[in-house]
Coordinates of C-alpha atoms in Angstrom, one line a residue:
M7 CA 34.9 169.9 84.9
P8 CA 38.1 171.9 84.6
P9 CA 38.3 175.1 86.7
P10 CA 37.8 178.3 84.8
R11 CA 40.9 180.1 83.8
T12 CA 42.1 182.9 86.0
P13 CA 40.6 186.2 85.0
G14 CA 42.7 189.3 84.2
T15 CA 44.8 189.4 87.3
G16 CA 48.0 188.2 85.8
R17 CA 50.2 190.6 87.7
R18 CA 49.9 192.5 91.0
D19 CA 51.4 195.7 92.2
G20 CA 53.6 194.8 95.2
A21 CA 54.0 191.2 94.2
F22 CA 57.6 191.9 93.4
P23 CA 58.6 194.6 96.0
A24 CA 62.0 195.1 94.5
K25 CA 60.4 197.2 91.7
P26 CA 57.8 199.4 93.4
R27 CA 58.5 202.3 91.1
A28 CA 58.1 200.2 88.0
W29 CA 54.8 198.7 89.2
A30 CA 53.5 202.2 90.0
R31 CA 54.5 203.4 86.6
L32 CA 52.7 200.5 84.8
A33 CA 49.6 201.1 86.9
E34 CA 49.6 204.8 85.9
L35 CA 49.8 203.8 82.2
R36 CA 46.6 201.6 82.6
G37 CA 44.7 204.5 84.2
P38 CA 43.3 205.0 87.7
G39 CA 41.4 202.0 89.0
V40 CA 41.9 200.0 85.8
P41 CA 42.8 196.3 86.7
A42 CA 45.7 194.7 84.9
R43 CA 44.9 192.2 82.2
A44 CA 46.7 188.9 82.3
M45 CA 49.4 188.2 79.7
D46 CA 48.8 184.6 78.6
A47 CA 50.9 182.2 76.5
R48 CA 49.1 183.2 73.3
A49 CA 50.0 186.8 73.8
L50 CA 53.6 185.9 74.7
A51 CA 54.0 183.8 71.6
A52 CA 52.7 186.6 69.4
L53 CA 55.0 189.1 71.2
A54 CA 58.0 186.8 70.6
A55 CA 57.1 186.7 66.9
N56 CA 57.4 190.5 66.7
P57 CA 60.0 191.5 69.4
G58 CA 60.7 194.9 67.8
C59 CA 57.2 196.2 68.6
N60 CA 57.7 198.3 71.7
R61 CA 54.0 199.3 71.6
R62 CA 52.8 195.7 72.1
A63 CA 55.5 194.9 74.7
L64 CA 54.6 197.9 76.8
L65 CA 50.8 197.5 76.5
D66 CA 50.9 193.8 77.3
G67 CA 53.5 194.2 80.1
A68 CA 51.3 196.9 81.7
G69 CA 48.2 194.8 81.5
V70 CA 46.3 197.2 79.2
D71 CA 43.2 195.8 77.6
K72 CA 44.1 196.2 74.0
A73 CA 40.6 195.2 72.7
A74 CA 39.0 198.0 74.7
L75 CA 41.8 200.4 73.6
A76 CA 41.3 199.5 69.9
S77 CA 37.6 200.2 70.2
A78 CA 38.2 203.5 71.9
L79 CA 40.6 204.4 69.0
G80 CA 37.8 203.7 66.5
A81 CA 39.5 200.6 65.1
P82 CA 37.8 197.7 66.8
S83 CA 39.4 194.3 66.3
A84 CA 37.8 191.1 65.1
F85 CA 40.5 189.2 66.9
G86 CA 39.3 186.7 69.6
Q87 CA 37.2 183.6 70.2
S88 CA 33.4 183.5 69.9
Q89 CA 31.4 182.5 72.9
F90 CA 30.2 179.4 71.1
A91 CA 33.8 178.3 70.4
F92 CA 34.8 179.0 74.0
M93 CA 32.0 176.8 75.4
R94 CA 32.7 174.0 72.9
G95 CA 36.3 174.1 73.9
H96 CA 35.5 174.1 77.6
A97 CA 33.2 171.1 77.1
F98 CA 35.8 169.1 75.1
E99 CA 38.4 169.8 77.8
A100 CA 36.1 168.6 80.5
R101 CA 35.6 165.4 78.5
V102 CA 39.3 164.8 78.1
K103 CA 40.0 165.3 81.8
A104 CA 37.0 163.2 83.0
D105 CA 37.5 160.4 85.5
G106 CA 40.6 161.9 87.0
G107 CA 42.2 162.4 83.6
A108 CA 42.3 158.7 82.8
E109 CA 41.9 159.2 79.0
L110 CA 44.4 162.0 79.0
L111 CA 47.0 159.9 80.8
R112 CA 46.3 157.0 78.4
L113 CA 47.1 159.3 75.5
V114 CA 50.3 160.6 77.1
H115 CA 51.4 157.1 77.8
R116 CA 50.6 155.9 74.2
H117 CA 52.2 158.8 72.3
L118 CA 55.1 159.9 74.6
D119 CA 56.0 157.2 77.1
P120 CA 54.9 153.8 75.9
G121 CA 57.8 152.1 77.8
A122 CA 56.6 153.3 81.2
E123 CA 54.1 151.4 83.4
P124 CA 50.6 152.1 82.1
P125 CA 48.7 154.6 84.3
E126 CA 46.1 152.7 86.2
R127 CA 45.2 155.8 88.2
A128 CA 46.8 159.2 88.6
H129 CA 47.3 161.5 91.5
V130 CA 45.6 164.9 90.8
P131 CA 46.9 167.4 93.4
D132 CA 44.8 170.3 94.6
L133 CA 46.4 173.5 93.2
T134 CA 44.1 175.9 94.9
A135 CA 45.8 179.0 96.4
V136 CA 45.2 182.7 96.9
G137 CA 46.2 184.8 93.9
P138 CA 48.5 184.0 91.0
E139 CA 51.6 184.1 93.2
G140 CA 50.1 181.6 95.6
R141 CA 49.0 179.3 92.8
T142 CA 52.5 179.5 91.3
A143 CA 54.1 178.5 94.5
R144 CA 51.6 175.7 95.0
T145 CA 52.3 174.4 91.5
A146 CA 56.0 174.3 92.1
L147 CA 55.5 172.4 95.3
A148 CA 53.2 169.9 93.6
L149 CA 55.7 169.4 90.8
R150 CA 58.5 168.7 93.3
E151 CA 56.4 166.2 95.3
A152 CA 55.2 164.4 92.2
T153 CA 58.7 164.1 90.8
A154 CA 59.9 162.6 94.1
A155 CA 56.9 160.2 94.3
G156 CA 57.7 158.6 90.9
T157 CA 54.0 158.1 89.9
W158 CA 51.8 159.4 87.1
T159 CA 50.5 162.8 88.2
L160 CA 48.2 165.2 86.5
L161 CA 48.3 168.9 87.2
D162 CA 45.1 170.4 86.1
H163 CA 45.5 174.1 85.1
P164 CA 48.7 174.7 87.0
M165 CA 50.1 178.3 87.3
L166 CA 53.6 179.1 86.0
A167 CA 55.6 182.3 86.0
L168 CA 57.9 183.7 83.3
E169 CA 59.8 187.0 83.3
V170 CA 59.2 189.0 80.2
A171 CA 61.0 192.3 79.6
G172 CA 61.7 192.6 83.3
S173 CA 58.0 192.0 84.2
P174 CA 56.5 188.7 85.4
A175 CA 53.8 187.0 83.4
F176 CA 51.6 184.3 85.0
L177 CA 50.7 181.4 82.6
E178 CA 48.1 178.7 82.9
P179 CA 48.6 175.6 80.7
D180 CA 45.7 173.2 80.2
A181 CA 47.7 170.5 82.0
V182 CA 51.1 169.3 82.9
V183 CA 51.8 165.5 83.4
V184 CA 54.6 164.1 85.6
H185 CA 55.8 160.8 84.4
P186 CA 57.0 157.9 86.6
D187 CA 60.6 158.7 85.6
G188 CA 60.1 162.3 86.9
G189 CA 59.9 163.9 83.5
W190 CA 57.4 166.7 82.8
T191 CA 55.1 167.1 79.8
V192 CA 53.0 170.0 78.7
V193 CA 49.5 169.1 77.4
E194 CA 47.6 171.4 75.0
I195 CA 43.9 170.8 74.5
K196 CA 42.4 172.5 71.5
S197 CA 38.9 172.4 70.0
F198 CA 39.9 172.5 66.3
P199 CA 39.3 169.1 64.7
V200 CA 41.7 166.5 63.3
L201 CA 40.1 165.5 60.0
D202 CA 41.2 162.3 58.4
G203 CA 44.4 162.3 60.5
S204 CA 45.4 165.9 59.8
A205 CA 44.7 169.3 61.3
D206 CA 45.0 172.9 60.1
P207 CA 48.7 173.5 59.9
A208 CA 48.4 177.2 60.9
K209 CA 46.4 176.2 64.1
V210 CA 48.9 173.4 64.9
G211 CA 51.7 175.9 64.5
A212 CA 50.0 178.4 66.8
A213 CA 49.4 175.7 69.4
A214 CA 53.1 174.6 69.2
R215 CA 54.3 178.2 69.8
Q216 CA 52.0 178.5 72.7
A217 CA 53.2 175.2 74.2
A218 CA 56.8 176.4 73.8
V219 CA 56.1 179.3 76.1
Y220 CA 54.9 176.8 78.8
V221 CA 58.0 174.7 78.3
L222 CA 60.2 177.7 78.9
A223 CA 58.2 178.5 82.1
L224 CA 58.5 174.9 83.3
E225 CA 62.2 174.9 82.7
E226 CA 62.5 177.8 85.1
V227 CA 60.7 175.7 87.8
A228 CA 62.9 172.7 87.0
A229 CA 66.1 174.7 87.3
R230 CA 65.3 175.4 91.0
L231 CA 65.2 171.7 91.9
E232 CA 68.2 169.4 92.5
P233 CA 68.7 167.5 90.4
P234 CA 66.6 169.4 87.8
P235 CA 63.8 167.2 86.3
R236 CA 63.7 166.7 82.5
V237 CA 61.2 169.0 80.8
R238 CA 60.2 167.1 77.7
E239 CA 60.4 169.1 74.4
R240 CA 57.7 167.0 72.8
V241 CA 54.3 168.1 74.0
L242 CA 50.9 166.4 73.6
L243 CA 48.3 168.1 71.4
V244 CA 44.8 166.8 72.1
C245 CA 42.0 167.6 69.6
P246 CA 38.5 166.3 68.6
K247 CA 38.6 163.5 66.1
D248 CA 36.8 164.2 62.8
F249 CA 33.3 165.6 63.6
S250 CA 32.9 163.9 66.9
N251 CA 33.8 165.0 70.4
L252 CA 36.1 162.0 70.9
P253 CA 39.7 163.0 71.7
T254 CA 42.7 162.1 69.6
A255 CA 46.3 163.2 70.2
S256 CA 49.7 163.6 68.6
A257 CA 53.2 164.4 69.9
V258 CA 54.5 167.7 68.7
D259 CA 58.2 168.6 68.9
V260 CA 58.5 172.2 70.0
R261 CA 62.3 172.5 70.1
K262 CA 62.5 174.9 67.3
Q263 CA 59.6 177.0 68.6
R264 CA 61.1 177.0 72.1
A265 CA 64.5 178.2 70.8
V266 CA 63.0 180.9 68.7
T267 CA 60.7 182.1 71.5
A268 CA 63.5 182.2 74.1
R269 CA 65.8 184.1 71.7
Q270 CA 63.0 186.6 70.8
L271 CA 61.9 187.2 74.4
A272 CA 65.5 187.9 75.4
R273 CA 65.6 190.6 72.8
L274 CA 62.7 192.5 74.2
T275 CA 63.5 195.9 75.6
R276 CA 62.8 196.2 79.3
L277 CA 59.5 197.7 80.1
E278 CA 61.1 200.3 82.4
E279 CA 63.2 201.6 79.5
I280 CA 60.2 201.9 77.2
A281 CA 58.0 203.6 79.8
D282 CA 60.8 206.1 80.8
A283 CA 61.0 207.3 77.2
L284 CA 57.4 208.4 77.2
P285 CA 56.2 211.9 77.9
E286 CA 55.0 212.6 81.4
G287 CA 51.3 211.9 82.0
V288 CA 50.8 209.3 79.2
C289 CA 47.9 207.1 79.9
F290 CA 46.1 204.3 77.9
S291 CA 42.8 204.4 79.7
P292 CA 39.9 203.8 77.2
E293 CA 37.9 206.5 79.0
L294 CA 40.2 209.3 77.7
P295 CA 39.1 211.4 74.7
A296 CA 40.0 209.8 71.3
E297 CA 42.6 212.5 70.4
E298 CA 44.4 212.2 73.7
L299 CA 44.3 208.4 73.5
T300 CA 45.6 208.4 70.0
A301 CA 48.5 210.7 70.9
A302 CA 49.4 208.4 73.9
V303 CA 49.4 205.3 71.6
E304 CA 51.5 207.0 68.9
A305 CA 54.1 208.0 71.6
V306 CA 55.1 204.3 71.7
P307 CA 56.9 203.1 68.6
A308 CA 55.2 200.2 66.8
T309 CA 56.5 197.7 64.2
Y310 CA 53.5 196.7 62.1
A311 CA 53.5 193.6 59.9
P312 CA 50.5 191.9 58.1
E313 CA 51.0 188.9 60.5
C314 CA 49.8 191.2 63.3
L315 CA 46.2 190.9 62.0
A316 CA 46.0 187.4 63.3
A317 CA 47.6 188.1 66.7
C318 CA 47.1 191.6 68.0
E319 CA 43.9 193.6 68.8
L320 CA 45.6 196.9 67.8
A321 CA 46.5 195.6 64.3
F322 CA 43.8 197.5 62.4
H323 CA 44.9 200.8 64.0
C324 CA 48.6 200.1 63.4
R325 CA 47.9 199.1 59.8
A326 CA 46.0 202.3 59.1
R327 CA 48.9 204.4 60.5
A328 CA 51.4 202.4 58.5
R329 CA 49.5 202.9 55.3
A330 CA 49.0 206.6 55.9
E331 CA 52.7 207.0 56.4
G332 CA 53.5 204.9 53.4
A333 CA 55.6 202.5 55.5
V334 CA 56.9 199.5 53.6
T335 CA 56.3 197.3 56.7
A336 CA 52.6 197.2 55.6
L337 CA 53.8 195.1 52.7
G338 CA 55.3 192.4 54.9
R339 CA 58.5 191.5 56.7
S340 CA 60.1 189.8 53.7
V341 CA 59.6 193.0 51.5
R342 CA 60.9 195.2 54.3
A343 CA 64.0 193.0 54.7
E344 CA 64.8 193.2 50.9
L345 CA 64.5 197.0 50.8
G346 CA 67.3 197.7 53.3
G347 CA 67.4 201.4 54.3
L348 CA 64.3 202.3 52.2
T349 CA 61.5 202.6 54.7
T350 CA 58.7 204.3 52.7
V351 CA 56.8 203.4 49.5
E352 CA 57.6 206.9 48.2
G353 CA 61.3 206.4 48.8
V354 CA 61.2 203.0 47.0
L355 CA 59.5 204.5 43.9
A356 CA 61.9 207.5 43.9
A357 CA 64.9 205.0 44.0
A358 CA 63.4 203.0 41.2
R359 CA 63.0 206.1 39.0
G360 CA 66.6 207.1 39.7
E361 CA 65.6 210.2 41.7
A362 CA 67.0 209.1 45.0
G363 CA 69.3 206.5 46.6
E364 CA 72.9 205.5 46.0
A365 CA 73.6 203.5 42.8
D366 CA 75.9 201.1 44.7
D367 CA 73.2 200.2 47.2
P368 CA 72.1 196.7 46.3
A369 CA 68.4 197.4 47.0
V370 CA 68.5 200.6 44.9
A371 CA 70.3 198.7 42.1
A372 CA 67.7 195.9 42.1
L373 CA 64.8 198.4 42.0
R374 CA 66.3 200.3 39.0
R375 CA 67.0 197.0 37.2
A376 CA 63.4 195.9 37.9
A377 CA 62.1 199.3 36.6
A378 CA 64.2 198.9 33.4
L379 CA 62.9 195.3 32.8
R380 CA 59.3 196.6 33.3
A381 CA 59.8 199.3 30.8
E382 CA 61.3 196.8 28.3
A383 CA 58.4 194.4 28.7
L384 CA 55.8 197.1 28.2
A385 CA 57.6 198.5 25.1
A386 CA 57.8 195.0 23.6
A387 CA 54.0 194.6 24.2
G388 CA 53.4 197.8 22.2
Q389 CA 52.3 199.8 25.2
G390 CA 55.1 202.3 25.2
V391 CA 57.2 203.1 28.2
A392 CA 55.1 203.7 31.3
P393 CA 57.0 205.3 34.1
C394 CA 56.8 204.0 37.6
P395 CA 53.9 205.5 39.5

């Protein structure tokens, strides 16, 4: 039975004594006595997909419980996993890792390393330690020892660390396998099925982005060893086959996701800079009155996009604000990119009517041309010329 995932203790005040003021500031933002919530790989992947959102970066970096915050703001989120799905996934993972991970290693050997000696038995080191920092150190030691031993080794729920916007995030992959040649492979175990040889592309893509975060964290561990081991950029995705509970697997190349995630995480503004720009006394404790809490959240700039609905607990709140302000971001990133300096729906319509904007602006010119074509089409249909709303 796999160990339960570490609860919301992903970062600790004092764990990095070089930044005591930053840690104290993040603790103040959460509220007195509110524990930090762990920033997992799923959250990091979503954050990397929207690096311009300072609101999410700060809330995740400070360990704020965004689900509780959204409920307190009156915009509860439907984002998350049901208890039934959680238990089903936990049972499937236990089956995959049964008998010392024999089936899991067989799948790794078959799909990623068929030329290696078949895994007759694997070493499964004990990764128990006190706190996330202790578990991270114990994982690094186990990886170093397994690499030197040159045998199949299965690390069950190791703990990795990755710095994000100047703040450490502790990550817990399902498993990491060390090959006889010393290479390291990330294993992702998901409960969504593979039906007739194919799975939901959206879910596979999300799993690949999540695995890419683990690959980045593993590379940081490998870089501290001499010579650095090879972190494989093809991960193993294990899912139930058809409607059974039998595992099937496929190799997923995450080079593209890894490159995009690394680039986007590097673009994130440091948390200290975002926090220092806030008014004194800002706090995101769900216990605060709704008006005060709303003002605190609105003090941090957000970059809403429809994709946030599938990845962020605050998406409903941010969508309502974007719509109320007439922001074109509510229409999607592609539309926003096409409109250039036009940031509101009202401004777009004014530009299309010829009431605003520079005629030599490509976006304005395109809007006016579209408005003219619309008028011609309506006139040809006998409906007269209907002005833009």
